[in-house]
Each structure stands twice: as C-alpha cells, then as structure tokens.
Amino acid sequence: MTHEEEDEHARDEQRCEAVLSIFKRGAEFTKQLLAENESLRKELREVHDRQNEAFQCPDRWEQLRQELKSRISTLEEENQRFREQLDDVERENHHFAERYLAIEEENNNLANLYVASYQLHSTLDAGEVLKVILEIVINLVGAETFAVYVYDDTANTLQPVASEGRLLEAFPTVPKGDGFVGESIERGEVMTREIASSDGETPVVCIPLQVEERPVGAIVIYSLLQQKPGFTPLDHELFTLLAGHAATAVFASQLHSQSKRRLTTIQGFIDLLTK
Amino acid sequence: MANQRILIVEDSPTMRQLLVFALKRMKNIDIVEAQDGMDGLRKVTSDDFDLALIDINMPVMDGLKLISLIRGDKNLEQMPICVITTEGASEDRERAMGLGADEYLTKPIQANKVLAVAKSLLKKENG
C-alpha cells in the first residue's frame, strides 16, 4: 500500500468514526425521547384515572372542584398583590425620576452660583471686578441692557461705572432714595418689576450692593435677552448672591486701589526725603 | 477606549468655567480651554479634538473667522462645531451655521443644554 493510500485509509476511518458517533448520539437521544414519552403517557393516564374516578364518585369530584377553586382564588390574590406591588414600584420610579430632575436642576443652579462667586472673588482689580459682574449678568442672568452703579457717599448718589446694551452716558446718576433704584438702595432690598410692562427704558430689577448695610453700589437691569421671558428662581438666587458677593468684591477692589495709591504716595514721599 | 477631547474657545473666564463645569459631568472627556480665536486656532491645529465649542464675539480673532479657518482645513473639516451666541445676534448665528457650524447654544447658557448638545455632536462624530 502506498503512502497516499495509507493516508486515504486513515481519513476514511476517521470519517467512519465521526458518522458512528453521530449515530450513537442519535440513538441516545431517541432513547431519552422514548423514556420522556413513556413518563408523559404515565402522567396522562394518572390524570385520566383521577378524572374518571372523580366522575364516578360525586364527593371526589366536589373535592377536586373545591381544590381547584381554592387554587384559583389563591392565584387571583397573588396576582392582585403583584399588581399592587407593580403600581407601588411605578409610583416610586416616577418619584425618583422627579427627584432626579430636581437634583439635576439644583446641581446646575449650584454650578452657576459657584462660578459666579468664584469669579467675583478671583481678582482685586476694580476694572476686572466690573468686567466679571457684567459677564455674570449677561451670561448667567441673561440681561440685555443694564448698568453697574457705584455709590458716592459724599454726594449720596449712584454713579454708573459700567454698562451693557447702551452707552454709559445714557444711564442717569441716581440720588439715594429717588425713584425705583434709589428706593431699592435706601431699603437695601432687591426690587423687581413686571418684565411684560417694561419698555426697556425703565428699570425692571435693582440689586443693591451692600457691605454691612453700607451701600456700595447697585446693578440695575432694564431689559432681558429675547429668549428670556421672565425671572427664574435661580435668577433670584443670583440676585441675592450678587447683592452680597459683588458688593464685597467691589468694596475690596476699592480698598485695594486706595491702598495702592497711598502706598505710591508714601513711597514717593520716602524717596523725596531720602534723596 | 481613549478619552474624547473637547476644545472650548471663549474669552470670558466665567463662561469658560461654566462650560467646563457642565461638560465635566460626561465620562471620559478631556477639556482644553482657549481664551480667544487665535489661541483656539493654535490649539486646534496642534492637537486632535472631537468637538469644539466656539464663542462668536472674541478679541484678537472672532469665532466666525476661526470657524471659516477650521472648515478650510482638510484635517479639521469633519470636526463638529457648536457656536455660542446671544439671542439678539441671529445674523452672527446664521453666518456661523453657513460657515459650517453644526449646532448653536444661546446665552444665558444652561448646563443641561450644553450637555445635550455636546453628547449629540460627540455621538454623530463617533457614528
């Protein structure tokens, strides 16, 4: 026998073994099926016997009927209990979804408040502080026309120092206690008006800036961006935050620039004396 | 999986911080900040980004110029861009969309909207 013929023979043997193994598995499966079939036939016979027995004996029939009725009633109760549990779970899910949305909103609001307060206290430069206030009022509140005022305690008036939407000269100097803005400063309270009634010329919000009840300035908003129909609870929180934090930021920057000026004067004086 | 990279081009530190805060809530994200158009152009051409958020009004180089330069670059023409505008500036917004921006956000910015837009643009970029 040649080498190729030997190989061919070996391959044939392998094929035969594979076919035999398939047949064996088939035979085992058939056996299992027959056994299963036999067991089912037995069960069916038993059920038939029980039924026949019950038909022949009315008491037995009644007992079977009662057993089945009681089983149905137990299943119905179970079904009802599951339905109630499902309703509870659905209600809980709904409640969690609502809580999730509220927390999400609160999270966003806190982020806005954190950013506003972080930025306000990130500098001591007066110009930078005003820039930050403008950015917060534009980007977080969504105001279109507004001005930042600084309180002049010698003249008892509010002087506009930064603005958006109109030139600074367009905003009037406001005496303390005069009109909507002056009243807000005098009372030290954030005052708002209906936005719908605004013509863009009259202020809709005045945020007094105070440090320990001492007026530092005010932020006066005249109109909001088109997409902003009104104020949200977050806006009111931002107003409160600005009233406190913008005030301390402005006050600190004023003190800083005063101390810098004094330092320069003293340094000049020392230089003059030591020359 | 490598982190996705987002470039924020915005001159206002307040807005930048707010955008970073919102976007940081996504997983596997790296955020790079640029403070004006020129800075943004430098960063976008020297690194790979999956998304750029660009403000329109900026000093040195404005957002519109930056978008036109990005869309003119063969390597960057597919990068999703979202512009940040004020509602009143609808003309700027239309110009930005005409130049190839994919989405826009209007001020005042809301964190949930920023997240939704970023997620949808990053999904498009991956899809």
mmCIF file of N, CA, C and O in Angstrom, chain A residues 84-176:
data_model
loop_
_atom_site.group_PDB
_atom_site.id
_atom_site.type_symbol
_atom_site.label_atom_id
_atom_site.label_comp_id
_atom_site.label_asym_id
_atom_site.label_seq_id
_atom_site.Cartn_x
_atom_site.Cartn_y
_atom_site.Cartn_z
ATOM 1 N N GLU A 84 -50.482 45.356 42.746
ATOM 2 C CA GLU A 84 -50.314 46.479 43.693
ATOM 3 C C GLU A 84 -48.840 46.819 43.882
ATOM 4 O O GLU A 84 -48.458 47.979 43.924
ATOM 5 N N GLN A 85 -48.022 45.738 43.977
ATOM 6 C CA GLN A 85 -46.581 45.970 44.132
ATOM 7 C C GLN A 85 -46.024 46.698 42.911
ATOM 8 O O GLN A 85 -45.202 47.609 43.022
ATOM 9 N N LEU A 86 -46.508 46.280 41.732
ATOM 10 C CA LEU A 86 -46.053 46.905 40.485
ATOM 11 C C LEU A 86 -46.420 48.391 40.468
ATOM 12 O O LEU A 86 -45.607 49.250 40.094
ATOM 13 N N ASP A 87 -47.667 48.690 40.910
ATOM 14 C CA ASP A 87 -48.103 50.096 40.974
ATOM 15 C C ASP A 87 -47.213 50.883 41.917
ATOM 16 O O ASP A 87 -46.815 52.022 41.621
ATOM 17 N N ASP A 88 -46.894 50.269 43.083
ATOM 18 C CA ASP A 88 -46.016 50.950 44.053
ATOM 19 C C ASP A 88 -44.657 51.240 43.439
ATOM 20 O O ASP A 88 -44.115 52.339 43.567
ATOM 21 N N VAL A 89 -44.122 50.228 42.750
ATOM 22 C CA VAL A 89 -42.791 50.398 42.137
ATOM 23 C C VAL A 89 -42.850 51.486 41.079
ATOM 24 O O VAL A 89 -41.947 52.328 40.984
ATOM 25 N N GLU A 90 -43.943 51.503 40.296
ATOM 26 C CA GLU A 90 -44.077 52.535 39.264
ATOM 27 C C GLU A 90 -44.139 53.927 39.878
ATOM 28 O O GLU A 90 -43.516 54.866 39.393
ATOM 29 N N ARG A 91 -44.929 54.029 40.973
ATOM 30 C CA ARG A 91 -45.048 55.329 41.666
ATOM 31 C C ARG A 91 -43.678 55.774 42.192
ATOM 32 O O ARG A 91 -43.291 56.923 42.055
ATOM 33 N N GLU A 92 -42.952 54.790 42.756
ATOM 34 C CA GLU A 92 -41.630 55.092 43.316
ATOM 35 C C GLU A 92 -40.672 55.553 42.203
ATOM 36 O O GLU A 92 -39.925 56.511 42.360
ATOM 37 N N ASN A 93 -40.762 54.831 41.075
ATOM 38 C CA ASN A 93 -39.915 55.192 39.927
ATOM 39 C C ASN A 93 -40.187 56.618 39.477
ATOM 40 O O ASN A 93 -39.269 57.388 39.198
ATOM 41 N N HIS A 94 -41.475 56.933 39.399
ATOM 42 C CA HIS A 94 -41.889 58.269 38.973
ATOM 43 C C HIS A 94 -41.344 59.322 39.946
ATOM 44 O O HIS A 94 -40.821 60.352 39.532
ATOM 45 N N HIS A 95 -41.477 58.975 41.238
ATOM 46 C CA HIS A 95 -40.994 59.884 42.278
ATOM 47 C C HIS A 95 -39.478 60.072 42.149
ATOM 48 O O HIS A 95 -38.965 61.199 42.224
ATOM 49 N N PHE A 96 -38.753 58.966 41.912
ATOM 50 C CA PHE A 96 -37.295 59.059 41.756
ATOM 51 C C PHE A 96 -36.928 59.891 40.522
ATOM 52 O O PHE A 96 -35.969 60.667 40.548
ATOM 53 N N ALA A 97 -37.695 59.701 39.444
ATOM 54 C CA ALA A 97 -37.408 60.455 38.219
ATOM 55 C C ALA A 97 -37.584 61.952 38.485
ATOM 56 O O ALA A 97 -36.765 62.775 38.061
ATOM 57 N N GLU A 98 -38.662 62.279 39.217
ATOM 58 C CA GLU A 98 -38.907 63.690 39.551
ATOM 59 C C GLU A 98 -37.787 64.236 40.426
ATOM 60 O O GLU A 98 -37.293 65.351 40.224
ATOM 61 N N ARG A 99 -37.378 63.430 41.426
ATOM 62 C CA ARG A 99 -36.306 63.843 42.338
ATOM 63 C C ARG A 99 -35.006 64.037 41.559
ATOM 64 O O ARG A 99 -34.253 64.974 41.792
ATOM 65 N N TYR A 100 -34.772 63.121 40.594
ATOM 66 C CA TYR A 100 -33.552 63.192 39.791
ATOM 67 C C TYR A 100 -33.516 64.521 39.031
ATOM 68 O O TYR A 100 -32.500 65.222 39.013
ATOM 69 N N LEU A 101 -34.664 64.873 38.420
ATOM 70 C CA LEU A 101 -34.728 66.121 37.653
ATOM 71 C C LEU A 101 -34.499 67.325 38.559
ATOM 72 O O LEU A 101 -33.781 68.264 38.201
ATOM 73 N N ALA A 102 -35.124 67.277 39.752
ATOM 74 C CA ALA A 102 -34.982 68.399 40.687
ATOM 75 C C ALA A 102 -33.524 68.531 41.138
ATOM 76 O O ALA A 102 -32.989 69.650 41.210
ATOM 77 N N ILE A 103 -32.889 67.381 41.415
ATOM 78 C CA ILE A 103 -31.495 67.418 41.863
ATOM 79 C C ILE A 103 -30.589 67.916 40.734
ATOM 80 O O ILE A 103 -29.672 68.706 40.948
ATOM 81 N N GLU A 104 -30.915 67.457 39.540
ATOM 82 C CA GLU A 104 -30.148 67.881 38.357
ATOM 83 C C GLU A 104 -30.228 69.412 38.212
ATOM 84 O O GLU A 104 -29.224 70.079 37.990
ATOM 85 N N GLU A 105 -31.438 69.936 38.368
ATOM 86 C CA GLU A 105 -31.637 71.385 38.247
ATOM 87 C C GLU A 105 -30.885 72.121 39.355
ATOM 88 O O GLU A 105 -30.221 73.128 39.113
ATOM 89 N N GLU A 106 -30.996 71.566 40.557
ATOM 90 C CA GLU A 106 -30.313 72.169 41.709
ATOM 91 C C GLU A 106 -28.795 72.157 41.491
ATOM 92 O O GLU A 106 -28.092 73.130 41.786
ATOM 93 N N ASN A 107 -28.330 71.060 40.936
ATOM 94 C CA ASN A 107 -26.915 70.910 40.629
ATOM 95 C C ASN A 107 -26.458 71.998 39.648
ATOM 96 O O ASN A 107 -25.430 72.662 39.843
ATOM 97 N N ASN A 108 -27.263 72.193 38.599
ATOM 98 C CA ASN A 108 -26.939 73.223 37.600
ATOM 99 C C ASN A 108 -26.935 74.607 38.248
ATOM 100 O O ASN A 108 -26.055 75.430 37.985
ATOM 101 N N ASN A 109 -27.947 74.838 39.090
ATOM 102 C CA ASN A 109 -28.041 76.138 39.755
ATOM 103 C C ASN A 109 -26.838 76.382 40.657
ATOM 104 O O ASN A 109 -26.271 77.480 40.673
ATOM 105 N N LEU A 110 -26.464 75.333 41.400
ATOM 106 C CA LEU A 110 -25.316 75.478 42.296
ATOM 107 C C LEU A 110 -24.044 75.757 41.499
ATOM 108 O O LEU A 110 -23.195 76.542 41.931
ATOM 109 N N ALA A 111 -23.935 75.093 40.340
ATOM 110 C CA ALA A 111 -22.755 75.321 39.488
ATOM 111 C C ALA A 111 -22.711 76.792 39.078
ATOM 112 O O ALA A 111 -21.647 77.435 39.142
ATOM 113 N N ASN A 112 -23.867 77.343 38.676
ATOM 114 C CA ASN A 112 -23.917 78.758 38.277
ATOM 115 C C ASN A 112 -23.523 79.669 39.439
ATOM 116 O O ASN A 112 -22.747 80.610 39.265
ATOM 117 N N LEU A 113 -24.075 79.364 40.619
ATOM 118 C CA LEU A 113 -23.782 80.207 41.790
ATOM 119 C C LEU A 113 -22.308 80.101 42.176
ATOM 120 O O LEU A 113 -21.666 81.098 42.509
ATOM 121 N N TYR A 114 -21.770 78.876 42.087
ATOM 122 C CA TYR A 114 -20.365 78.673 42.432
ATOM 123 C C TYR A 114 -19.477 79.467 41.474
ATOM 124 O O TYR A 114 -18.566 80.186 41.897
ATOM 125 N N VAL A 115 -19.766 79.346 40.177
ATOM 126 C CA VAL A 115 -18.950 80.043 39.170
ATOM 127 C C VAL A 115 -19.024 81.553 39.400
ATOM 128 O O VAL A 115 -18.004 82.246 39.373
ATOM 129 N N ALA A 116 -20.237 82.048 39.659
ATOM 130 C CA ALA A 116 -20.402 83.491 39.872
ATOM 131 C C ALA A 116 -19.580 83.946 41.071
ATOM 132 O O ALA A 116 -18.819 84.930 40.984
ATOM 133 N N SER A 117 -19.693 83.226 42.182
ATOM 134 C CA SER A 117 -18.980 83.677 43.383
ATOM 135 C C SER A 117 -17.470 83.502 43.222
ATOM 136 O O SER A 117 -16.685 84.348 43.632
ATOM 137 N N TYR A 118 -17.056 82.407 42.560
ATOM 138 C CA TYR A 118 -15.621 82.164 42.326
ATOM 139 C C TYR A 118 -15.023 83.304 41.496
ATOM 140 O O TYR A 118 -13.975 83.841 41.819
ATOM 141 N N GLN A 119 -15.719 83.652 40.420
ATOM 142 C CA GLN A 119 -15.189 84.690 39.521
ATOM 143 C C GLN A 119 -15.163 86.054 40.196
ATOM 144 O O GLN A 119 -14.225 86.829 40.001
ATOM 145 N N LEU A 120 -16.194 86.347 41.001
ATOM 146 C CA LEU A 120 -16.243 87.660 41.662
ATOM 147 C C LEU A 120 -15.056 87.872 42.598
ATOM 148 O O LEU A 120 -14.553 88.986 42.740
ATOM 149 N N HIS A 121 -14.613 86.788 43.227
ATOM 150 C CA HIS A 121 -13.519 86.930 44.192
ATOM 151 C C HIS A 121 -12.178 86.501 43.622
ATOM 152 O O HIS A 121 -11.235 86.251 44.368
ATOM 153 N N SER A 122 -12.105 86.407 42.288
ATOM 154 C CA SER A 122 -10.853 85.952 41.684
ATOM 155 C C SER A 122 -9.882 87.095 41.436
ATOM 156 O O SER A 122 -8.759 86.872 41.016
ATOM 157 N N THR A 123 -10.303 88.331 41.649
ATOM 158 C CA THR A 123 -9.421 89.472 41.375
ATOM 159 C C THR A 123 -9.671 90.619 42.364
ATOM 160 O O THR A 123 -10.758 90.709 42.940
ATOM 161 N N LEU A 124 -8.654 91.488 42.481
ATOM 162 C CA LEU A 124 -8.811 92.683 43.327
ATOM 163 C C LEU A 124 -8.784 93.948 42.474
ATOM 164 O O LEU A 124 -8.890 95.054 42.985
ATOM 165 N N ASP A 125 -8.621 93.736 41.167
ATOM 166 C CA ASP A 125 -8.572 94.872 40.264
ATOM 167 C C ASP A 125 -9.997 95.380 40.002
ATOM 168 O O ASP A 125 -10.877 94.592 39.607
ATOM 169 N N ALA A 126 -10.216 96.692 40.232
ATOM 170 C CA ALA A 126 -11.571 97.250 40.128
ATOM 171 C C ALA A 126 -12.175 97.026 38.739
ATOM 172 O O ALA A 126 -13.353 96.656 38.612
ATOM 173 N N GLY A 127 -11.370 97.245 37.708
ATOM 174 C CA GLY A 127 -11.850 97.063 36.329
ATOM 175 C C GLY A 127 -12.251 95.621 36.066
ATOM 176 O O GLY A 127 -13.274 95.347 35.423
ATOM 177 N N GLU A 128 -11.421 94.699 36.573
ATOM 178 C CA GLU A 128 -11.702 93.273 36.378
ATOM 179 C C GLU A 128 -12.978 92.857 37.102
ATOM 180 O O GLU A 128 -13.766 92.072 36.587
ATOM 181 N N VAL A 129 -13.151 93.405 38.313
ATOM 182 C CA VAL A 129 -14.366 93.072 39.081
ATOM 183 C C VAL A 129 -15.611 93.514 38.301
ATOM 184 O O VAL A 129 -16.576 92.752 38.169
ATOM 185 N N LEU A 130 -15.556 94.717 37.740
ATOM 186 C CA LEU A 130 -16.709 95.212 36.970
ATOM 187 C C LEU A 130 -16.948 94.324 35.750
ATOM 188 O O LEU A 130 -18.090 94.025 35.402
ATOM 189 N N LYS A 131 -15.829 93.893 35.118
ATOM 190 C CA LYS A 131 -15.949 93.019 33.947
ATOM 191 C C LYS A 131 -16.636 91.706 34.325
ATOM 192 O O LYS A 131 -17.521 91.206 33.602
ATOM 193 N N VAL A 132 -16.234 91.164 35.471
ATOM 194 C CA VAL A 132 -16.841 89.900 35.933
ATOM 195 C C VAL A 132 -18.333 90.100 36.204
ATOM 196 O O VAL A 132 -19.167 89.267 35.816
ATOM 197 N N ILE A 133 -18.670 91.234 36.839
ATOM 198 C CA ILE A 133 -20.106 91.495 37.120
ATOM 199 C C ILE A 133 -20.890 91.553 35.798
ATOM 200 O O ILE A 133 -21.957 90.952 35.668
ATOM 201 N N LEU A 134 -20.325 92.252 34.812
ATOM 202 C CA LEU A 134 -21.004 92.338 33.508
ATOM 203 C C LEU A 134 -21.199 90.941 32.920
ATOM 204 O O LEU A 134 -22.274 90.597 32.433
ATOM 205 N N GLU A 135 -20.131 90.139 32.983
ATOM 206 C CA GLU A 135 -20.207 88.782 32.410
ATOM 207 C C GLU A 135 -21.289 87.941 33.092
ATOM 208 O O GLU A 135 -22.030 87.220 32.437
ATOM 209 N N ILE A 136 -21.342 88.070 34.421
ATOM 210 C CA ILE A 136 -22.341 87.276 35.163
ATOM 211 C C ILE A 136 -23.746 87.708 34.776
ATOM 212 O O ILE A 136 -24.621 86.869 34.519
ATOM 213 N N VAL A 137 -23.952 89.013 34.705
ATOM 214 C CA VAL A 137 -25.311 89.500 34.409
ATOM 215 C C VAL A 137 -25.718 89.149 32.968
ATOM 216 O O VAL A 137 -26.874 88.797 32.704
ATOM 217 N N ILE A 138 -24.739 89.173 32.051
ATOM 218 C CA ILE A 138 -25.081 88.803 30.660
ATOM 219 C C ILE A 138 -25.263 87.288 30.553
ATOM 220 O O ILE A 138 -26.280 86.806 30.066
ATOM 221 N N ASN A 139 -24.242 86.556 31.004
ATOM 222 C CA ASN A 139 -24.209 85.112 30.729
ATOM 223 C C ASN A 139 -25.051 84.269 31.666
ATOM 224 O O ASN A 139 -25.517 83.208 31.281
ATOM 225 N N LEU A 140 -25.197 84.676 32.885
ATOM 226 C CA LEU A 140 -25.959 83.843 33.826
ATOM 227 C C LEU A 140 -27.385 84.341 34.030
ATOM 228 O O LEU A 140 -28.309 83.558 34.176
ATOM 229 N N VAL A 141 -27.550 85.675 34.063
ATOM 230 C CA VAL A 141 -28.920 86.197 34.240
ATOM 231 C C VAL A 141 -29.607 86.324 32.873
ATOM 232 O O VAL A 141 -30.791 86.047 32.745
ATOM 233 N N GLY A 142 -28.830 86.707 31.851
ATOM 234 C CA GLY A 142 -29.410 86.886 30.521
ATOM 235 C C GLY A 142 -29.980 88.282 30.319
ATOM 236 O O GLY A 142 -30.998 88.449 29.653
ATOM 237 N N ALA A 143 -29.303 89.285 30.901
ATOM 238 C CA ALA A 143 -29.773 90.677 30.741
ATOM 239 C C ALA A 143 -29.191 91.274 29.460
ATOM 240 O O ALA A 143 -28.073 90.960 29.066
ATOM 241 N N GLU A 144 -30.000 92.135 28.825
ATOM 242 C CA GLU A 144 -29.553 92.756 27.572
ATOM 243 C C GLU A 144 -29.057 94.183 27.822
ATOM 244 O O GLU A 144 -28.019 94.589 27.337
ATOM 245 N N THR A 145 -29.842 94.946 28.600
ATOM 246 C CA THR A 145 -29.474 96.327 28.904
ATOM 247 C C THR A 145 -29.401 96.502 30.414
ATOM 248 O O THR A 145 -30.401 96.244 31.103
ATOM 249 N N PHE A 146 -28.245 96.899 30.885
ATOM 250 C CA PHE A 146 -28.109 97.100 32.337
ATOM 251 C C PHE A 146 -26.877 97.949 32.634
ATOM 252 O O PHE A 146 -26.033 98.175 31.756
ATOM 253 N N ALA A 147 -26.816 98.420 33.872
ATOM 254 C CA ALA A 147 -25.660 99.234 34.274
ATOM 255 C C ALA A 147 -25.249 98.857 35.691
ATOM 256 O O ALA A 147 -26.070 98.418 36.495
ATOM 257 N N VAL A 148 -23.961 99.023 35.943
ATOM 258 C CA VAL A 148 -23.446 98.827 37.300
ATOM 259 C C VAL A 148 -23.152 100.218 37.851
ATOM 260 O O VAL A 148 -22.485 101.023 37.194
ATOM 261 N N TYR A 149 -23.689 100.494 39.022
ATOM 262 C CA TYR A 149 -23.501 101.801 39.658
ATOM 263 C C TYR A 149 -22.589 101.648 40.876
ATOM 264 O O TYR A 149 -22.598 100.598 41.533
ATOM 265 N N VAL A 150 -21.834 102.707 41.154
ATOM 266 C CA VAL A 150 -21.042 102.731 42.388
ATOM 267 C C VAL A 150 -21.548 103.902 43.228
ATOM 268 O O VAL A 150 -21.859 104.979 42.699
ATOM 269 N N TYR A 151 -21.660 103.669 44.525
ATOM 270 C CA TYR A 151 -22.231 104.682 45.413
ATOM 271 C C TYR A 151 -21.168 105.726 45.801
ATOM 272 O O TYR A 151 -20.071 105.369 46.231
ATOM 273 N N ASP A 152 -21.514 106.978 45.623
ATOM 274 C CA ASP A 152 -20.626 108.077 46.016
ATOM 275 C C ASP A 152 -21.185 108.620 47.338
ATOM 276 O O ASP A 152 -22.199 109.327 47.340
ATOM 277 N N ASP A 153 -20.500 108.321 48.457
ATOM 278 C CA ASP A 153 -21.107 108.693 49.742
ATOM 279 C C ASP A 153 -20.950 110.171 50.082
ATOM 280 O O ASP A 153 -21.592 110.671 51.002
ATOM 281 N N THR A 154 -20.113 110.886 49.311
ATOM 282 C CA THR A 154 -20.032 112.331 49.574
ATOM 283 C C THR A 154 -21.239 113.042 48.960
ATOM 284 O O THR A 154 -21.829 113.930 49.576
ATOM 285 N N ALA A 155 -21.599 112.607 47.733
ATOM 286 C CA ALA A 155 -22.753 113.248 47.069
ATOM 287 C C ALA A 155 -24.053 112.493 47.311
ATOM 288 O O ALA A 155 -25.121 112.945 46.866
ATOM 289 N N ASN A 156 -23.967 111.331 47.985
ATOM 290 C CA ASN A 156 -25.146 110.492 48.230
ATOM 291 C C ASN A 156 -25.864 110.115 46.934
ATOM 292 O O ASN A 156 -27.098 110.124 46.853
ATOM 293 N N THR A 157 -25.047 109.815 45.924
ATOM 294 C CA THR A 157 -25.658 109.437 44.631
ATOM 295 C C THR A 157 -25.024 108.161 44.098
ATOM 296 O O THR A 157 -23.932 107.763 44.528
ATOM 297 N N LEU A 158 -25.716 107.562 43.149
ATOM 298 C CA LEU A 158 -25.185 106.373 42.457
ATOM 299 C C LEU A 158 -24.668 106.812 41.087
ATOM 300 O O LEU A 158 -25.405 107.416 40.302
ATOM 301 N N GLN A 159 -23.400 106.488 40.815
ATOM 302 C CA GLN A 159 -22.798 106.863 39.528
ATOM 303 C C GLN A 159 -22.640 105.609 38.663
ATOM 304 O O GLN A 159 -22.080 104.621 39.123
ATOM 305 N N PRO A 160 -23.120 105.653 37.414
ATOM 306 C CA PRO A 160 -22.904 104.481 36.542
ATOM 307 C C PRO A 160 -21.416 104.349 36.185
ATOM 308 O O PRO A 160 -20.773 105.343 35.836
ATOM 309 N N VAL A 161 -20.876 103.134 36.314
ATOM 310 C CA VAL A 161 -19.449 102.940 36.013
ATOM 311 C C VAL A 161 -19.212 101.881 34.927
ATOM 312 O O VAL A 161 -18.122 101.801 34.370
ATOM 313 N N ALA A 162 -20.200 101.063 34.659
ATOM 314 C CA ALA A 162 -20.066 100.067 33.580
ATOM 315 C C ALA A 162 -21.451 99.763 33.058
ATOM 316 O O ALA A 162 -22.425 99.807 33.819
ATOM 317 N N SER A 163 -21.530 99.458 31.766
ATOM 318 C CA SER A 163 -22.874 99.188 31.213
ATOM 319 C C SER A 163 -22.806 98.224 30.044
ATOM 320 O O SER A 163 -21.732 97.962 29.490
ATOM 321 N N GLU A 164 -23.972 97.763 29.662
ATOM 322 C CA GLU A 164 -24.104 96.858 28.515
ATOM 323 C C GLU A 164 -25.413 97.210 27.828
ATOM 324 O O GLU A 164 -26.397 97.529 28.491
ATOM 325 N N GLY A 165 -25.399 97.165 26.520
ATOM 326 C CA GLY A 165 -26.628 97.429 25.766
ATOM 327 C C GLY A 165 -26.820 98.880 25.389
ATOM 328 O O GLY A 165 -27.494 99.179 24.406
ATOM 329 N N ARG A 166 -26.254 99.793 26.149
ATOM 330 C CA ARG A 166 -26.313 101.224 25.862
ATOM 331 C C ARG A 166 -25.014 101.866 26.341
ATOM 332 O O ARG A 166 -24.329 101.290 27.204
ATOM 333 N N LEU A 167 -24.725 103.063 25.818
ATOM 334 C CA LEU A 167 -23.516 103.757 26.276
ATOM 335 C C LEU A 167 -23.684 104.169 27.743
ATOM 336 O O LEU A 167 -24.802 104.435 28.187
ATOM 337 N N LEU A 168 -22.550 104.242 28.428
ATOM 338 C CA LEU A 168 -22.582 104.560 29.860
ATOM 339 C C LEU A 168 -23.280 105.907 30.121
ATOM 340 O O LEU A 168 -24.020 106.057 31.097
ATOM 341 N N GLU A 169 -23.068 106.859 29.181
ATOM 342 C CA GLU A 169 -23.637 108.206 29.357
ATOM 343 C C GLU A 169 -25.173 108.186 29.341
ATOM 344 O O GLU A 169 -25.819 109.117 29.830
ATOM 345 N N ALA A 170 -25.721 107.139 28.745
ATOM 346 C CA ALA A 170 -27.192 107.057 28.641
ATOM 347 C C ALA A 170 -27.844 106.716 29.986
ATOM 348 O O ALA A 170 -29.064 106.845 30.131
ATOM 349 N N PHE A 171 -27.046 106.276 30.935
ATOM 350 C CA PHE A 171 -27.614 105.905 32.231
ATOM 351 C C PHE A 171 -27.496 107.082 33.203
ATOM 352 O O PHE A 171 -26.403 107.649 33.342
ATOM 353 N N PRO A 172 -28.579 107.441 33.864
ATOM 354 C CA PRO A 172 -28.550 108.637 34.708
ATOM 355 C C PRO A 172 -27.894 108.392 36.073
ATOM 356 O O PRO A 172 -27.827 107.264 36.550
ATOM 357 N N THR A 173 -27.390 109.473 36.662
ATOM 358 C CA THR A 173 -26.933 109.425 38.051
ATOM 359 C C THR A 173 -28.192 109.417 38.920
ATOM 360 O O THR A 173 -29.140 110.152 38.637
ATOM 361 N N VAL A 174 -28.177 108.564 39.952
ATOM 362 C CA VAL A 174 -29.404 108.439 40.757
ATOM 363 C C VAL A 174 -29.143 108.873 42.203
ATOM 364 O O VAL A 174 -28.262 108.310 42.867
ATOM 365 N N PRO A 175 -29.887 109.867 42.701
ATOM 366 C CA PRO A 175 -29.757 110.229 44.120
ATOM 367 C C PRO A 175 -30.351 109.129 45.004
ATOM 368 O O PRO A 175 -31.334 108.492 44.610
ATOM 369 N N LYS A 176 -29.730 108.915 46.169
ATOM 370 C CA LYS A 176 -30.219 107.885 47.095
ATOM 371 C C LYS A 176 -31.668 108.210 47.494
ATOM 372 O O LYS A 176 -31.966 109.353 47.815
#
